[in-house]
Amino acid sequence: MLLALFQWLSQDYRAFGVFNYITLRAVMGCLTALAISLIAGPVVIRKLTAYKIGQSVRDDGPKSHLTKAGTPTMGGALVLIAILITTLLWADLSNRFIWVVLIVTFGFGAIGWVDDYRKVVYRNPKGLSARAKFFWSSLIGFAAAVYLAFAVSVPGNEKILDLFLEWMKSGFEMNLPPKADLIVPFFKNVAYPLGVFGFIALTYCVIVGTSHAVNLTDGLDGLAIMPAVMVASALGIFAYVVGNAVYSKYLLFPYIPGAGELLVFCTALAGAGLGFLWFNAYPAEVFMGDVGALSLGAALGTVAVIVRQEIVLFIMGGVFVAETLSVMLQVAYFKYSGGKRIFRMAPLHHHYELGGWKESQVVIRFWIITMMLVLFGLSTLKLR
C-alpha cells in the first residue's frame, strides 16, 4: 500500500523514490512489525486472559511445567497480525511470491488456531487430532508445492499455465529449467534436477516438515521464536541475492525475478518475532501456541523453497531438525524395544530439562547453537 503511495508521490517529489529500494522497505518493515507487536502485545494478553484462553499442560510432561497452566496462549496470532499489517504496508502487493507465502502462512495459522481453540475450550492438551492436522497441512502444502513447481521457473504468472500445459503435452516427462534444481551448498556447479514430481515432493516435505518441526520445538519460553527470527533473517538475505540479477550472477545463484521482495516479508517476521519475544521470554506472559508455531514454520519452508535453499534451511534450522528427529527416534525405538527409551523425554529440550538443565539454560544454549548454524548457512553465499 505504502509502496504504491510513495511511487505516486515520487512523480512530483523525487525524495519519495527512495522507497523503491527493497532494503529500506525491509528495515521499515522490521521496525513496523516490532512496534506493532510491542504496542499490541499487552492488549492481546489482557484479552486472552479475560477470555480465559489459558494453556493446558500435558500431565505427562516435566513437573516444573505444571505452574504454566493457565498462562495465556494463542499469542502467535499477535505475530501473524503484525506480519500481515507490515507486509501489506511495505511489500509490493503485485508480487506473486508475497501472496503465496502469506496464503501458506495464514493457512497453517488457521490449522493452529483450530488446534489451540480445542485445547482451550475442551481443556484437551492434544487439541486437533493428528490425522486432521496432517490432512489439512498436507492439502495446503501440496497446493503450494504444485504452484511453486512452475512459479519459480518462469518470471510471471501469465507463463505458469503455458509451462504447465507444455509439461502435460510432454507426457509429464518434461524437466523444469535449471533454476528449479536442488542446489547443493559449498559447490559451485553441483545441482540435481528434480523434475516436476520431485520438486513437488521435496517442496511438500519442506513446507509441512518445517511447520511441524517448529511446532515440536515450541515447548519452552522463547525456545522456538528466536531461532525462527534468526533463520527468517538469513533467508531474507538469500531472497535479496536470488532476486537481484547482478548479485545472483556474481554469487552463482539462480536468478528468480520477484524473489527479492520476500526480504520485506522475512524482516516483518523477524520484527514481529522479536516483539513477541518481549512477552514470551522466561517467565513467559503469553505462549505462541500452534497458531504461531505451525504458521511460522510453514513460512520459513515456503521462503526456502522459493529462494532454492532447502538444504541450507536444513542446516540453519538444525535445532528444529534435532527436535523432530528426537521425537521420531523415541517413538520408533519405544515401539521396537517394547517400551524402552533413548531420551529421558522427547522432544529433545525436555531431555535436557530432566537431565538437570534449567529452562533458561536450555533455551539460551539452543539459541547459541542456532546462531552458529545460521552463520554457517550464510557462509554458503560465498564459500562455494
XYZ file of C-alpha atoms in Angstrom:
384
model
C 0.000 0.000 0.000
C 2.642 2.492 1.061
C 4.856 1.493 -1.863
C 2.116 2.430 -4.347
C 1.556 5.697 -2.497
C 5.257 6.588 -2.493
C 5.615 5.670 -6.169
C 2.767 8.054 -6.963
C 4.272 10.806 -4.819
C 7.717 10.294 -6.356
C 6.369 11.551 -9.694
C 6.288 15.039 -8.188
C 8.660 14.659 -5.233
C 11.784 12.702 -6.121
C 12.697 12.145 -2.471
C 9.941 9.534 -2.172
C 11.684 7.433 -4.821
C 13.987 6.110 -2.110
C 11.185 3.788 -1.011
C 11.553 1.829 -4.226
C 14.617 0.242 -2.649
C 13.807 -3.127 -1.116
C 16.439 -2.719 1.583
C 14.860 0.440 3.000
C 11.391 -1.066 2.960
C 12.794 -4.171 4.669
C 14.221 -2.069 7.504
C 10.993 -0.109 7.846
C 9.045 -3.366 7.772
C 11.078 -4.816 10.615
C 10.618 -1.693 12.735
C 6.907 -1.532 11.932
C 6.291 -5.164 12.883
C 8.334 -4.740 16.049
C 6.340 -1.656 17.031
C 3.012 -3.372 16.360
C 3.989 -6.366 18.494
C 5.238 -4.245 21.381
C 2.236 -1.909 21.358
C -0.455 -4.532 20.778
C 1.135 -7.176 22.989
C -0.261 -6.004 26.361
C -3.720 -5.544 24.843
C -3.693 -9.037 23.330
C -2.501 -10.589 26.592
C -5.257 -8.828 28.553
C -7.876 -10.021 26.074
C -6.612 -13.598 26.169
C -6.621 -13.505 29.951
C -10.130 -12.020 30.066
C -11.457 -14.750 27.781
C -9.615 -17.343 29.911
C -7.659 -18.625 26.924
C -5.048 -20.355 29.052
C -2.530 -23.043 28.268
C -3.356 -26.658 29.064
C -0.256 -28.523 30.220
C 0.461 -32.160 29.409
C 0.127 -34.282 32.522
C 2.993 -36.497 31.314
C 5.413 -33.595 30.904
C 8.034 -32.216 33.288
C 6.501 -31.364 36.656
C 8.050 -27.879 36.547
C 5.678 -27.040 33.695
C 2.577 -27.515 35.816
C 2.986 -23.943 37.082
C 2.482 -22.716 33.492
C -1.101 -23.935 33.373
C -3.439 -21.036 32.690
C -0.826 -18.821 31.038
C -2.474 -17.098 28.030
C -1.846 -18.948 24.779
C -2.597 -18.348 21.089
C -0.225 -15.395 21.263
C 1.033 -16.390 17.834
C -1.972 -14.500 16.496
C -0.152 -11.326 17.559
C 2.821 -12.303 15.386
C 0.579 -13.061 12.417
C -1.281 -9.758 12.722
C 1.993 -7.827 12.851
C 3.329 -9.724 9.820
C 0.138 -9.193 7.819
C -0.160 -5.458 8.503
C 3.525 -4.849 7.886
C 3.641 -6.853 4.670
C 0.549 -5.124 3.315
C 2.081 -1.746 4.155
C 5.629 -2.157 2.873
C 5.710 -5.006 0.340
C 4.959 -4.853 -3.363
C 1.447 -6.337 -3.417
C 1.719 -7.150 -7.109
C 4.436 -9.674 -6.283
C 3.189 -13.261 -6.628
C 5.634 -14.740 -4.126
C 4.430 -12.402 -1.382
C 0.891 -13.720 -1.770
C 1.988 -17.349 -1.889
C 3.884 -17.012 1.374
C 1.034 -15.105 3.024
C -1.561 -17.679 1.961
C 0.547 -20.594 3.199
C 1.399 -18.815 6.442
C -2.187 -17.963 7.309
C -3.467 -21.308 6.056
C -1.267 -23.112 8.551
C -2.145 -20.454 11.104
C -5.821 -21.367 10.693
C -5.000 -25.018 11.389
C -3.116 -23.991 14.511
C -5.947 -21.717 15.621
C -8.447 -24.591 15.481
C -5.995 -26.795 17.360
C -5.457 -24.182 20.075
C -9.177 -23.434 20.291
C -9.960 -27.058 21.016
C -7.263 -27.163 23.660
C -8.684 -24.087 25.345
C -12.413 -24.824 25.065
C -12.304 -28.554 25.747
C -9.254 -28.417 28.020
C -7.663 -31.164 25.977
C -3.854 -30.802 25.703
C -3.874 -32.860 22.490
C -6.144 -30.428 20.613
C -6.867 -31.194 16.958
C -6.370 -34.848 16.069
C -3.070 -35.728 14.428
C -4.916 -37.120 11.398
C -6.916 -33.923 10.834
C -3.871 -31.722 11.372
C -1.861 -33.791 8.896
C -4.655 -33.761 6.297
C -5.171 -30.005 6.250
C -1.475 -29.165 6.406
C -0.842 -31.649 3.582
C -3.580 -30.076 1.475
C -2.111 -26.596 1.801
C 1.458 -27.825 1.417
C 0.640 -29.827 -1.713
C -1.239 -26.933 -3.330
C 1.690 -24.593 -2.679
C 4.149 -27.200 -3.984
C 2.281 -27.597 -7.281
C 2.151 -23.836 -7.815
C 5.791 -23.232 -6.906
C 6.989 -26.053 -9.157
C 6.132 -23.835 -12.122
C 6.262 -20.382 -10.493
C 9.997 -20.466 -9.713
C 10.717 -21.483 -13.303
C 9.087 -18.560 -15.109
C 9.171 -14.790 -14.485
C 5.417 -14.165 -14.261
C 2.067 -15.775 -13.560
C 0.992 -15.394 -17.172
C 3.564 -18.009 -18.246
C 2.829 -20.554 -15.499
C -0.157 -22.009 -17.322
C 1.838 -22.268 -20.557
C 4.597 -24.183 -18.773
C 2.042 -26.441 -17.090
C 0.339 -27.244 -20.398
C 3.710 -27.889 -22.018
C 4.519 -30.332 -19.235
C 1.232 -32.166 -19.762
C 1.761 -32.371 -23.537
C 5.167 -33.924 -22.941
C 3.516 -36.822 -21.178
C 4.627 -35.491 -17.767
C 8.265 -36.101 -18.731
C 9.454 -32.536 -19.327
C 12.153 -31.305 -16.948
C 11.981 -27.936 -15.238
C 14.551 -25.202 -16.003
C 17.882 -25.434 -14.107
C 16.805 -22.744 -11.606
C 14.392 -25.316 -10.133
C 17.188 -27.819 -9.438
C 18.160 -28.802 -5.911
C 21.223 -26.698 -5.077
C 23.979 -28.334 -3.049
C 25.739 -25.741 -0.845
C 29.515 -25.257 -0.851
C 29.762 -26.405 -4.501
C 29.724 -24.061 -7.483
C 28.184 -26.288 -10.104
C 26.535 -29.117 -8.179
C 22.755 -29.194 -8.518
C 20.372 -32.055 -9.044
C 17.428 -31.896 -11.481
C 14.288 -32.825 -9.610
C 11.669 -32.900 -12.325
C 8.142 -31.729 -11.620
C 7.191 -34.639 -9.397
C 10.468 -34.481 -7.494
C 10.114 -30.741 -6.957
C 6.547 -31.123 -5.694
C 7.530 -33.936 -3.326
C 10.506 -32.020 -1.930
C 8.553 -28.776 -1.553
C 5.709 -30.548 0.205
C 8.129 -32.171 2.661
C 9.961 -28.890 3.311
C 6.813 -26.849 3.992
C 4.925 -29.419 6.049
C 8.040 -30.763 7.740
C 9.340 -27.342 8.787
C 5.905 -26.363 10.066
C 5.631 -29.335 12.381
C 9.316 -29.136 13.351
C 8.872 -25.599 14.679
C 5.702 -26.718 16.442
C 7.573 -29.534 18.212
C 10.288 -27.084 19.253
C 7.805 -24.669 20.800
C 7.839 -26.212 24.262
C 9.814 -23.754 26.390
C 9.600 -19.990 26.901
C 11.191 -18.313 23.889
C 12.687 -21.519 22.535
C 11.055 -21.533 19.078
C 10.570 -17.857 18.304
C 14.197 -16.713 18.428
C 15.543 -19.443 16.090
C 12.637 -18.638 13.754
C 13.677 -14.970 13.791
C 17.314 -15.810 13.034
C 16.503 -18.258 10.242
C 13.987 -15.855 8.687
C 16.552 -13.055 8.718
C 19.096 -15.257 6.951
C 16.556 -16.425 4.381
C 15.771 -12.762 3.722
C 19.394 -12.258 2.702
C 19.196 -15.231 0.340
C 15.955 -13.823 -1.090
C 17.620 -10.490 -1.785
C 20.515 -12.226 -3.561
C 18.495 -14.543 -5.810
C 16.082 -11.731 -6.624
C 18.885 -9.471 -7.848
C 20.260 -10.220 -11.322
C 23.715 -8.811 -10.544
C 24.275 -10.398 -7.130
C 22.845 -13.781 -8.149
C 25.129 -13.945 -11.164
C 28.182 -12.933 -9.135
C 27.464 -15.453 -6.366
C 26.421 -18.204 -8.826
C 22.814 -18.478 -7.646
C 19.817 -18.854 -9.949
C 18.118 -15.560 -10.687
C 14.455 -15.704 -9.658
C 12.651 -12.453 -10.576
C 10.461 -11.217 -7.753
C 12.064 -13.316 -5.024
C 13.880 -10.294 -3.613
C 10.584 -8.877 -2.349
C 10.498 -11.706 0.200
C 13.158 -9.791 2.120
C 10.355 -7.484 3.279
C 8.297 -10.431 4.476
C 11.270 -12.003 6.254
C 12.153 -8.807 8.096
C 8.499 -8.374 9.043
C 8.575 -11.877 10.523
C 11.805 -11.058 12.354
C 10.428 -7.809 13.785
C 7.140 -9.396 14.820
C 9.020 -12.291 16.393
C 11.309 -10.030 18.395
C 8.324 -8.057 19.636
C 6.606 -11.274 20.678
C 9.776 -12.449 22.433
C 9.487 -9.414 24.719
C 6.444 -11.085 26.269
C 7.420 -14.713 25.623
C 10.817 -14.582 27.339
C 11.137 -16.549 30.571
C 8.930 -16.443 32.541
C 6.501 -16.124 29.646
C 3.480 -13.850 29.894
C 1.987 -15.489 26.799
C 2.606 -18.596 24.706
C 2.739 -18.734 20.936
C 0.534 -21.783 20.549
C 0.100 -23.828 17.395
C -1.392 -20.820 15.616
C 2.062 -19.257 15.695
C 4.386 -22.260 15.534
C 2.726 -24.013 12.589
C 2.413 -20.826 10.555
C 5.961 -19.594 11.146
C 7.426 -22.977 10.253
C 5.402 -23.102 7.052
C 6.527 -19.574 6.190
C 10.191 -20.493 6.606
C 9.790 -23.597 4.482
C 7.989 -21.737 1.703
C 10.576 -18.967 1.528
C 13.409 -21.523 1.494
C 11.834 -23.299 -1.489
C 11.330 -20.086 -3.448
C 14.944 -18.996 -2.950
C 16.111 -22.563 -3.689
C 17.839 -23.098 -0.343
C 16.168 -26.212 1.042
C 19.427 -27.806 2.198
C 20.615 -24.556 3.761
C 17.311 -24.352 5.668
C 18.024 -27.851 6.958
C 21.410 -26.607 8.209
C 20.267 -23.313 9.728
C 17.213 -24.925 11.309
C 19.328 -27.627 12.909
C 17.606 -27.165 16.268
C 14.228 -27.778 14.640
C 15.640 -30.838 12.885
C 17.132 -32.243 16.097
C 13.871 -31.760 17.984
C 11.926 -33.576 15.261
C 14.403 -36.435 14.970
C 14.361 -36.920 18.736
C 10.600 -37.484 18.624
C 10.804 -39.827 15.639
C 13.610 -41.882 17.165
C 11.935 -42.018 20.560
C 8.634 -43.252 19.141
C 10.266 -45.787 16.804
C 12.582 -47.197 19.470
C 9.784 -47.288 22.049
C 7.665 -49.444 19.748
C 10.591 -51.604 18.596
C 12.001 -52.284 22.065
C 8.696 -52.785 23.795
C 8.764 -49.689 25.993
C 12.420 -48.629 26.234
C 13.525 -45.045 25.581
C 16.520 -43.350 24.005
C 15.887 -39.977 25.632
C 14.539 -39.201 29.078
C 11.690 -37.488 27.261
C 11.046 -36.141 23.773
C 11.222 -33.565 22.204
C 14.903 -33.046 22.903
C 14.565 -29.938 25.091
C 12.675 -31.994 27.697
C 15.533 -34.495 27.752
C 17.926 -31.796 28.920
C 15.396 -30.385 31.352
C 15.044 -33.751 33.042
C 18.830 -34.051 32.974
C 19.194 -31.069 35.296
C 19.410 -28.070 32.952
C 17.287 -25.098 33.908
C 14.713 -23.995 31.350
C 16.559 -20.747 30.658
C 19.790 -22.684 30.114
C 18.189 -24.953 27.533
C 16.656 -22.017 25.683
C 19.761 -19.836 25.545
C 22.045 -22.715 24.588
C 19.716 -23.697 21.774
C 19.734 -20.054 20.654
C 23.537 -20.076 20.572
C 23.553 -23.278 18.524
C 21.065 -21.768 16.082
C 23.152 -18.611 15.747
C 26.223 -20.671 14.830
C 24.238 -22.765 12.342
C 22.741 -19.656 10.724
C 26.198 -18.126 10.300
C 27.390 -21.414 8.831
C 24.458 -21.354 6.432
C 25.184 -17.767 5.424
C 28.773 -18.730 4.619
C 27.404 -20.733 1.664
C 26.755 -17.397 -0.057
C 30.451 -17.144 -0.849
C 32.146 -20.404 0.124
C 31.267 -22.391 -2.960
